[in-house]
Short mmCIF file of C-alpha atoms in Angstrom, two decimals:
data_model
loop_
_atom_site.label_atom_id
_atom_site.label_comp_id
_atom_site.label_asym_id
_atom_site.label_seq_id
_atom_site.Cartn_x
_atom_site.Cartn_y
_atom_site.Cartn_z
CA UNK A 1455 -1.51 23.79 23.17
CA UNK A 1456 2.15 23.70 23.14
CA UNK A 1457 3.50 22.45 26.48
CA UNK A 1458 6.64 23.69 27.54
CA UNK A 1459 9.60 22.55 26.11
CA UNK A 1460 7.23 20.40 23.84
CA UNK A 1461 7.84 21.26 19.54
CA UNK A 1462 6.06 20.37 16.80
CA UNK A 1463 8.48 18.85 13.80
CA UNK A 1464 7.44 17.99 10.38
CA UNK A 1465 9.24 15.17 9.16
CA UNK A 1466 9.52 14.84 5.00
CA UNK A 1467 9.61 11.06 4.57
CA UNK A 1468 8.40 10.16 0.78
CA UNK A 1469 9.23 6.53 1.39
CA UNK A 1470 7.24 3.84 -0.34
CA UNK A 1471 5.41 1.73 2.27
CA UNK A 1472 5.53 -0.98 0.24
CA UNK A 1473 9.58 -0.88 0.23
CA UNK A 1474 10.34 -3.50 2.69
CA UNK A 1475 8.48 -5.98 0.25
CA UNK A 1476 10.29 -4.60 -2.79
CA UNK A 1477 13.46 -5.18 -1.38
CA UNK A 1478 12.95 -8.79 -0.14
CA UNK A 1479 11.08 -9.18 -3.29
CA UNK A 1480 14.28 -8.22 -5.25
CA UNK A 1481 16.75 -10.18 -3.08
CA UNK A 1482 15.10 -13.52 -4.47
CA UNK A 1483 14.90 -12.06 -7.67
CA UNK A 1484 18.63 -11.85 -7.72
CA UNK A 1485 19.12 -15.34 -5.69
CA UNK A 1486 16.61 -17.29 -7.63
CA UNK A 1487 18.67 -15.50 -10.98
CA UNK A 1488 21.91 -16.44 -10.05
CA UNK A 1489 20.90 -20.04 -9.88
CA UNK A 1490 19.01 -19.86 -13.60
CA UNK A 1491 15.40 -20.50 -12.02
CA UNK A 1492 12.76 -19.09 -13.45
CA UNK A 1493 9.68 -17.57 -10.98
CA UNK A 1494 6.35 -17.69 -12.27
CA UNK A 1495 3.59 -16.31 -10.03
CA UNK A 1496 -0.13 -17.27 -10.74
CA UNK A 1497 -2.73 -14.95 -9.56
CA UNK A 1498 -6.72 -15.56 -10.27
CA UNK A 1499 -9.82 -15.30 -8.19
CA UNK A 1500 -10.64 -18.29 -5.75
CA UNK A 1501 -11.23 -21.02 -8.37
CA UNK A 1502 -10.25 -20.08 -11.56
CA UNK A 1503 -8.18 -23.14 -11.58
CA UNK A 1504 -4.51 -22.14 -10.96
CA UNK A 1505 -3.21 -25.66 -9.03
CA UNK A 1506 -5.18 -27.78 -11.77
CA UNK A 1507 -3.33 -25.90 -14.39
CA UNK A 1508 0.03 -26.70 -12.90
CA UNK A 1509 -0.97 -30.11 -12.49
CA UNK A 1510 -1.10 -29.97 -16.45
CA UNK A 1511 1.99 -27.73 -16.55
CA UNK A 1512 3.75 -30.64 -14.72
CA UNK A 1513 2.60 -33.28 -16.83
CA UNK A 1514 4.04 -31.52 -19.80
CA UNK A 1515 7.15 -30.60 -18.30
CA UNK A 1516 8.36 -33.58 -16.89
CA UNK A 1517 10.71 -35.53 -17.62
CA UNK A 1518 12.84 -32.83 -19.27
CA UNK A 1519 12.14 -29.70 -17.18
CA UNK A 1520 12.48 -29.78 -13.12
CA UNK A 1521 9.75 -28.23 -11.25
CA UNK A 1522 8.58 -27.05 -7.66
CA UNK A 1523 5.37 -24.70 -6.73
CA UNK A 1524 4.85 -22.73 -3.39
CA UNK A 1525 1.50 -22.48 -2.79
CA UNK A 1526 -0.64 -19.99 -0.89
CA UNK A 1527 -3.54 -20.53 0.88
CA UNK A 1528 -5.62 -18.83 3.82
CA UNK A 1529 -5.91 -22.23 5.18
CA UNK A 1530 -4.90 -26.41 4.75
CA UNK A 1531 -2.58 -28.06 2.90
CA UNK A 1532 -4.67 -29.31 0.02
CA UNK A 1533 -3.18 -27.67 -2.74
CA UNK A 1534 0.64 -28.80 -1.57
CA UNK A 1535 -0.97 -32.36 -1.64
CA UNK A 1536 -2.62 -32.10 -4.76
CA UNK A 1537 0.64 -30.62 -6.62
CA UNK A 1538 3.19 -33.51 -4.46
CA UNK A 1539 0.56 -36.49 -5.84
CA UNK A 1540 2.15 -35.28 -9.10
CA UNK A 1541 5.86 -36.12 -8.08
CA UNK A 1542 6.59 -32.25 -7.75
CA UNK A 1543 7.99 -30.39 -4.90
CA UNK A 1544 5.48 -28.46 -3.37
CA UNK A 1545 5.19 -26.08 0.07
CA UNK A 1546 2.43 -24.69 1.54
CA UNK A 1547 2.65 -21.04 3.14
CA UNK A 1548 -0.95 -21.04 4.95
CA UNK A 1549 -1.34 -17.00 5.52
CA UNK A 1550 -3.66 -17.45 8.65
CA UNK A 1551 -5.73 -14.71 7.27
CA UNK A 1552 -3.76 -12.60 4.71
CA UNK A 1553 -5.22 -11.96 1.48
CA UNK A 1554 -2.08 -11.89 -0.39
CA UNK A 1555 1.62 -13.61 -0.30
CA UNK A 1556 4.42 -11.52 0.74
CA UNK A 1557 8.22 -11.77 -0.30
CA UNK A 1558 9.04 -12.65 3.64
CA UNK A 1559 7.11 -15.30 3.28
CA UNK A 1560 8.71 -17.02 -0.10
CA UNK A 1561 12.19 -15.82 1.17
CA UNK A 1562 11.84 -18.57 4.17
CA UNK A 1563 11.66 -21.22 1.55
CA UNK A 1564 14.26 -20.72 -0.81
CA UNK A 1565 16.59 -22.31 1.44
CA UNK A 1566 14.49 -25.36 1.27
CA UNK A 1567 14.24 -25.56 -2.38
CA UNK A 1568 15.87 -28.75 -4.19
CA UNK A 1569 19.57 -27.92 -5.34
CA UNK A 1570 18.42 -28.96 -9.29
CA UNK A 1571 15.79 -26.92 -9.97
CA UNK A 1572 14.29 -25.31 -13.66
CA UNK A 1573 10.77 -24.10 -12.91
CA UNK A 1574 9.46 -22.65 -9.14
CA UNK A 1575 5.48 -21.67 -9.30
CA UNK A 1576 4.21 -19.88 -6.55
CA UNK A 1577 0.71 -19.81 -6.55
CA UNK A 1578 -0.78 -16.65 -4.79
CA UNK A 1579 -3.52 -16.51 -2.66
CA UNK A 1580 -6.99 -16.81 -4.33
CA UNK A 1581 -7.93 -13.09 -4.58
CA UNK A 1582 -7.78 -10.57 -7.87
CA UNK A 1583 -6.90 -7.63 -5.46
CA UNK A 1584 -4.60 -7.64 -3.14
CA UNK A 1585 -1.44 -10.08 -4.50
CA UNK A 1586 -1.10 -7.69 -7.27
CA UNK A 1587 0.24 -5.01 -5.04
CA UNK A 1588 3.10 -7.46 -3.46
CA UNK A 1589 5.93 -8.33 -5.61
CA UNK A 1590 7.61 -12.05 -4.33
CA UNK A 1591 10.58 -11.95 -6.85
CA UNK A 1592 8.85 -13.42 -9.90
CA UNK A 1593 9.96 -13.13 -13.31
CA UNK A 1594 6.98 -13.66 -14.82
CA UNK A 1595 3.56 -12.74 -14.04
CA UNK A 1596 0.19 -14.44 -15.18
CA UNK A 1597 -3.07 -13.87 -14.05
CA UNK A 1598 -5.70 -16.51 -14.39
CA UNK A 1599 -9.29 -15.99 -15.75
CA UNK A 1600 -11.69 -18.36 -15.98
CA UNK A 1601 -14.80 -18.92 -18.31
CA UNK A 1602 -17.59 -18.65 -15.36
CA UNK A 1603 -16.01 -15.73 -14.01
CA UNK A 1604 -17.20 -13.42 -16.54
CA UNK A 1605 -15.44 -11.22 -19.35
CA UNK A 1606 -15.80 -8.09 -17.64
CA UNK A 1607 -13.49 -8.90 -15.06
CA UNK A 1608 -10.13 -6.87 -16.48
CA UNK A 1609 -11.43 -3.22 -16.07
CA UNK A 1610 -13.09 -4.45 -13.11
CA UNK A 1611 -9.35 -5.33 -11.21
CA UNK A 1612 -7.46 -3.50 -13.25
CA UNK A 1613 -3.96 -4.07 -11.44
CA UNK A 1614 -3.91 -7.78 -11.52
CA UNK A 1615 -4.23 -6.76 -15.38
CA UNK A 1616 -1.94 -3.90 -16.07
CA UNK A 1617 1.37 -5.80 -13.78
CA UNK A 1618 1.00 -9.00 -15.71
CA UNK A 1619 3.03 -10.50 -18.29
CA UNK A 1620 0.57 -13.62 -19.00
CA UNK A 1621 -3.72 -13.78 -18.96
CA UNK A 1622 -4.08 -17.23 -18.93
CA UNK A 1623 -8.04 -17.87 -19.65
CA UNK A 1624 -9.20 -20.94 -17.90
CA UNK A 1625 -12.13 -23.31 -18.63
CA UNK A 1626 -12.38 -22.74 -22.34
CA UNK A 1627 -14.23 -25.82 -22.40
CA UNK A 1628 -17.45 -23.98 -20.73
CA UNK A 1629 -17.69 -21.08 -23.50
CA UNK A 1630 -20.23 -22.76 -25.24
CA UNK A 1631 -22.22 -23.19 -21.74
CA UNK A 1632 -22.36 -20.07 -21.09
CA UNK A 1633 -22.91 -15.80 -22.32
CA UNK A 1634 -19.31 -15.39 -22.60
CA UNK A 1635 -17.68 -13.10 -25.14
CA UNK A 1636 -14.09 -14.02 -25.20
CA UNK A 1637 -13.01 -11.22 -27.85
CA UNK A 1638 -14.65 -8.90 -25.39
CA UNK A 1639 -11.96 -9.94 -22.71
CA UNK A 1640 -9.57 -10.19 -24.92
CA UNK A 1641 -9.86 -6.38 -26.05
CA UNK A 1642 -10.30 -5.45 -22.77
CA UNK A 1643 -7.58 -7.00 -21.26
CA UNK A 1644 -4.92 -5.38 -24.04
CA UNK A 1645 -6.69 -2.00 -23.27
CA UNK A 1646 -5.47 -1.92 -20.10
CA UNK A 1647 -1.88 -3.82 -20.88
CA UNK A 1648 -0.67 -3.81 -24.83
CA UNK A 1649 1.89 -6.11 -23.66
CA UNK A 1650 -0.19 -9.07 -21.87
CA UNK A 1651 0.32 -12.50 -23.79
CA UNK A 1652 -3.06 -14.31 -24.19
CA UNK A 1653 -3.64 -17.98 -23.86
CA UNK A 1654 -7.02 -20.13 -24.22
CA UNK A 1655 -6.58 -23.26 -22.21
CA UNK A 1656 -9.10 -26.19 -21.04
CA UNK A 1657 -7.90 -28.29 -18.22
CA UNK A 1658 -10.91 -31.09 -19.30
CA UNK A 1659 -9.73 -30.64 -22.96
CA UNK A 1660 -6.24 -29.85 -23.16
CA UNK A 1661 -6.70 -26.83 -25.02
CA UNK A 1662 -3.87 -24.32 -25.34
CA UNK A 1663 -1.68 -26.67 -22.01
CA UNK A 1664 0.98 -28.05 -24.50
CA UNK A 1665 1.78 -24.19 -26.36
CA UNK A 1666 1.45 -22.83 -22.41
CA UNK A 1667 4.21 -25.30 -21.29
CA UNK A 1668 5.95 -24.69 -23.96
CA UNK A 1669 6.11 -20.63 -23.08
CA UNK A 1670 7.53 -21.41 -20.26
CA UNK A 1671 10.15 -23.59 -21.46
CA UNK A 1672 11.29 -21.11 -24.03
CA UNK A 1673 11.31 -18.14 -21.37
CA UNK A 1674 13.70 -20.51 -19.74
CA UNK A 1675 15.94 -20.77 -22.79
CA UNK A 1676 17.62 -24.03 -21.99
CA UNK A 1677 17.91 -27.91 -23.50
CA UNK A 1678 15.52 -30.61 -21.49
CA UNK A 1679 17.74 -32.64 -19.12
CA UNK A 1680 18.57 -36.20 -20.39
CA UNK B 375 -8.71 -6.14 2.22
CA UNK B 376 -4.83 -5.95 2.97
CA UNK B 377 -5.25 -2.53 4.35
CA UNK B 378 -4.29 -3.68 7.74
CA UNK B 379 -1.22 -4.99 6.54
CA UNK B 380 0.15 -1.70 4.63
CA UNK B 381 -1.00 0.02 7.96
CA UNK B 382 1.27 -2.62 9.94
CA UNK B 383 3.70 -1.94 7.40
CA UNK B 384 3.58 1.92 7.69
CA UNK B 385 3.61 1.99 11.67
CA UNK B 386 6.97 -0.17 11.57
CA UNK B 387 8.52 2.93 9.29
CA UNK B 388 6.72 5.25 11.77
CA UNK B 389 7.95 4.54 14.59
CA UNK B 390 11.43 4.00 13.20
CA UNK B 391 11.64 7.47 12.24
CA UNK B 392 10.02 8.78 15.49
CA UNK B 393 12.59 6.48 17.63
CA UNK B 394 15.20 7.76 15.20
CA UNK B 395 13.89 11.57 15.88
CA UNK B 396 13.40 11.12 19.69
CA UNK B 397 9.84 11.92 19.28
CA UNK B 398 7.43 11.73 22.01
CA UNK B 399 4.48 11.57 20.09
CA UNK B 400 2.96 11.22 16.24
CA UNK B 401 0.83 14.16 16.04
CA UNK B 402 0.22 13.31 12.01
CA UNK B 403 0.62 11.63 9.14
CA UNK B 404 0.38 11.88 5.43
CA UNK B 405 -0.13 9.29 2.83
CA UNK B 406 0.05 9.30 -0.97
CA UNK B 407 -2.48 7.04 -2.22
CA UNK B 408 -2.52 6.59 -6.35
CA UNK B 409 -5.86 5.43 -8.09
CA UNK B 410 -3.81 2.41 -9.52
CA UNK B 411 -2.32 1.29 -5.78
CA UNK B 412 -4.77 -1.51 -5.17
CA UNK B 413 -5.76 -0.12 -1.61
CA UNK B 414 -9.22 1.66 -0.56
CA UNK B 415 -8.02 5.23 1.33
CA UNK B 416 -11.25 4.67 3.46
CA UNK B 417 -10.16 1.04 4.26
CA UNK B 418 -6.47 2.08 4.87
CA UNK B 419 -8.26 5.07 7.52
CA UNK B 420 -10.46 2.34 9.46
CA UNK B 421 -6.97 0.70 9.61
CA UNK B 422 -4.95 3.28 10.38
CA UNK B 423 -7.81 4.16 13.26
CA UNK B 424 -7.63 0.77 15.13
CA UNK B 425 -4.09 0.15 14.90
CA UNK B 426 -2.83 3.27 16.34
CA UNK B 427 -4.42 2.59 19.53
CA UNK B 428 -1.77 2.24 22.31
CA UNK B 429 1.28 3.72 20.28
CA UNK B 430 2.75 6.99 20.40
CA UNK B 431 0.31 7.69 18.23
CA UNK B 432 -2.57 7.15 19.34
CA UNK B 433 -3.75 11.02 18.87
CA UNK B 434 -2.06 11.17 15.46
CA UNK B 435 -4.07 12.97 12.21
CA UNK B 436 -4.13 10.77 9.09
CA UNK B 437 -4.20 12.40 5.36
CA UNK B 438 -4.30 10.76 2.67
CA UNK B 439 -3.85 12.49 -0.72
CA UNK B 440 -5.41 10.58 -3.69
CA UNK B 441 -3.05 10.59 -7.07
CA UNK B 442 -4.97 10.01 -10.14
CA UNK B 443 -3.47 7.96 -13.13
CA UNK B 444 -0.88 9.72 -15.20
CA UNK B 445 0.58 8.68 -18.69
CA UNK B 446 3.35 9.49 -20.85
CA UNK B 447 3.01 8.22 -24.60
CA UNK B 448 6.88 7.48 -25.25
CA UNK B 449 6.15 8.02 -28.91
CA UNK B 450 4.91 11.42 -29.07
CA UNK B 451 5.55 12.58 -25.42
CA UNK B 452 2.20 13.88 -24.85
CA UNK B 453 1.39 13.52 -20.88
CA UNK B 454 -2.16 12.70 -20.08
CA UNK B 455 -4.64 11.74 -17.34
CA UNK B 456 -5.86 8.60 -17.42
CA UNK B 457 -9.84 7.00 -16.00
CA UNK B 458 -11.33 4.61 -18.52
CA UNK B 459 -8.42 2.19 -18.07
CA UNK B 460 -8.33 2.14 -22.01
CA UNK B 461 -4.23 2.59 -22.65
CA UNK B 462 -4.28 4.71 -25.44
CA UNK B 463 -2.23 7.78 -26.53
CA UNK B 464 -5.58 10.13 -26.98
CA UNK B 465 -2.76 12.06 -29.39
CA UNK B 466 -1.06 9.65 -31.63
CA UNK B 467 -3.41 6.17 -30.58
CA UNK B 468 -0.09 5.17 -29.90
CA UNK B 469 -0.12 2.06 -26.53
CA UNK B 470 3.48 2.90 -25.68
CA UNK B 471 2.74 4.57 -22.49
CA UNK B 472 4.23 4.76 -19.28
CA UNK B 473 2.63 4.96 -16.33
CA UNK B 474 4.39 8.19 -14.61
CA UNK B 475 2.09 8.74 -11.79
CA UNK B 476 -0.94 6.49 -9.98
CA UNK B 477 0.94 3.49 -8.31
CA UNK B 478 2.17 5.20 -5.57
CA UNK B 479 1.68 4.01 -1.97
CA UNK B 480 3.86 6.42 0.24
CA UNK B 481 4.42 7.66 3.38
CA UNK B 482 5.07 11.53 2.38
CA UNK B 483 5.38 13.38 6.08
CA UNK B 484 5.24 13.19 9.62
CA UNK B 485 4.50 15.44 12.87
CA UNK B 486 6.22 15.01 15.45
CA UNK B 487 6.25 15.95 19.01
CA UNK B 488 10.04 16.16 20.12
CA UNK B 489 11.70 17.60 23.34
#
């Protein structure tokens, strides 16, 4: 039902939707480069313990290594609390809703961000879905797993999985608590990504924390400060 | 669920290119939707649905083509589909693969209304 002087147009587009993200994401890439900070972002499921492992981290970076985490939550600022009772540098981004952090949202920190800096952590919302689709300008990767969770979680969510660099298995200390076959997720999880570097850790035991920290340091390649 | 959020994403490319085309109306819109995007097609259509209301367009048609997960082994080049999430060469058992097609979340075309 053509009206007059009315045409139809087909407009060829193939443009990612995801593009605006990718280029914010890559414009703190490039910022956060240039001034030799390395970006880790933490992924896991609501729980799996991401800000009590970088209350370890911290622990086992200081005094050498300088560190600040952005966290993301739906809601509060407990986790910013939490990390700043450690003497770190922390800012909340509360989403009001969003599953997932998005590169606008880290890009209206940096400018905020101490001058002397090694480390930034930005902890994503808690979710295995939907942060794996957002790039914020990390370097690094990890996604966390814990014990209670279950192994069959990596085929299950495979993205989180396949885009990570780091599977960082939480609460080691609960294996013998509970039917949990660790190799299983293990194979699993290099199934889906060859490439994924595996660590055991126990917040409660301190299991795997001090070789984790040390990861880190050596993906930053540089001498502790004095 | 962050459906709504690649829909609010889409619309702002939408109705840059309509503005850009002097379109009066959306009429439709494809999507490319890979098995390895991280986003439900019917989620992204309920989306799609209530956030249209009250734009140009509100009538619009939404198609969404699902792209199933393709590999290439970079040792022995062999290009295969990919559904049991086990990264494998099924040729050489080779785990050097490349993902060449499954992560794709695009806008591919529009209809358009224009004077």
């Amino acid at each position: 039902m053509s009206k007059k002087g009315v045409k139809q147009k087909e407009l060829l587009v193939i443009e990612d939707i995801l593009g605006s993200n990718k280029k914010i994401a890559a414009e703190i890439r490039a910022k956060l480069d240039a001034r030799g900070i390395l970006t880790i972002n933490f992924m896991s499921s609501p729980g799996a313990g991401k800000t009590t492992l970088l209350e370890k981290i911290a622990d086992r970076l200081k005094p050498g290594y300088r560190m600040a985490v952005i966290e993301g939550d739906i809601e509060t600022e407990r986790d910013a609390e939490r990390i700043r009772a450690k003497g770190v540098p922390a800012w909340q981004i509360t989403t009001g809703g969003a599953c997932h952090l998005e590169a606008k949202m880290v890009a209206k920190i940096l400018p905020e961000l101490p001058a002397r800096l090694d480390l930034l952590f930005i902890e994503n919302v808690g979710n295995l879905v939907c942060p794996a689709g957002y790039e914020l300008g990390e370097r690094l990767r990890c996604v966390l797993l814990s014990t209670p969770e279950g192994e069959d979680k990596p085929k299950k969510y495979p993205k989180a999985f396949i885009t990570s660099d780091c599977l960082i298995l939480t609460k080691a200390d609960l294996i013998p608590y509970l039917p949990y076959d660790q190799d299983k997720v293990k194979k699993e999880a290099l199934e889906l990504n060859p490439r994924l570097k595996i660590f055991v850790t126990s917040a409660v035991t301190g299991q795997g924390l001090d070789e984790l920290a040390d990861f880190f340091i050596a993906r930053l390649d540089r001498p502790p400060h004095a | 669920m962050h459906e709504l959020s690649i829909i609010a994403s889409l619309f702002e490319i939408l109705l840059q290119k309509a503005g850009d085309a002097k379109a009066l109306k959306i009429t439709g819109v494809k999507l490319n939707v890979g098995k390895l995007s991280g986003v439900v097609p019917q989620a992204l259509e309920t989306a799609f649905e209530a956030y249209k209301k009250g734009t140009i367009a509100e009538t619009a048609r939404l198609e969404i083509e699902e792209l199933p997960l393709k590999v290439l082994c970079q040792d022995c080049g062999l290009e295969t589909f990919q559904d049991s999430y086990i990264f494998v060469c099924p040729g050489c058992r080779s785990t050097s693969l490349k993902i060449r097609q499954g992560t794709e979340l695009s806008l591919e075309k529009i209809e358009l209304e224009i004077e």
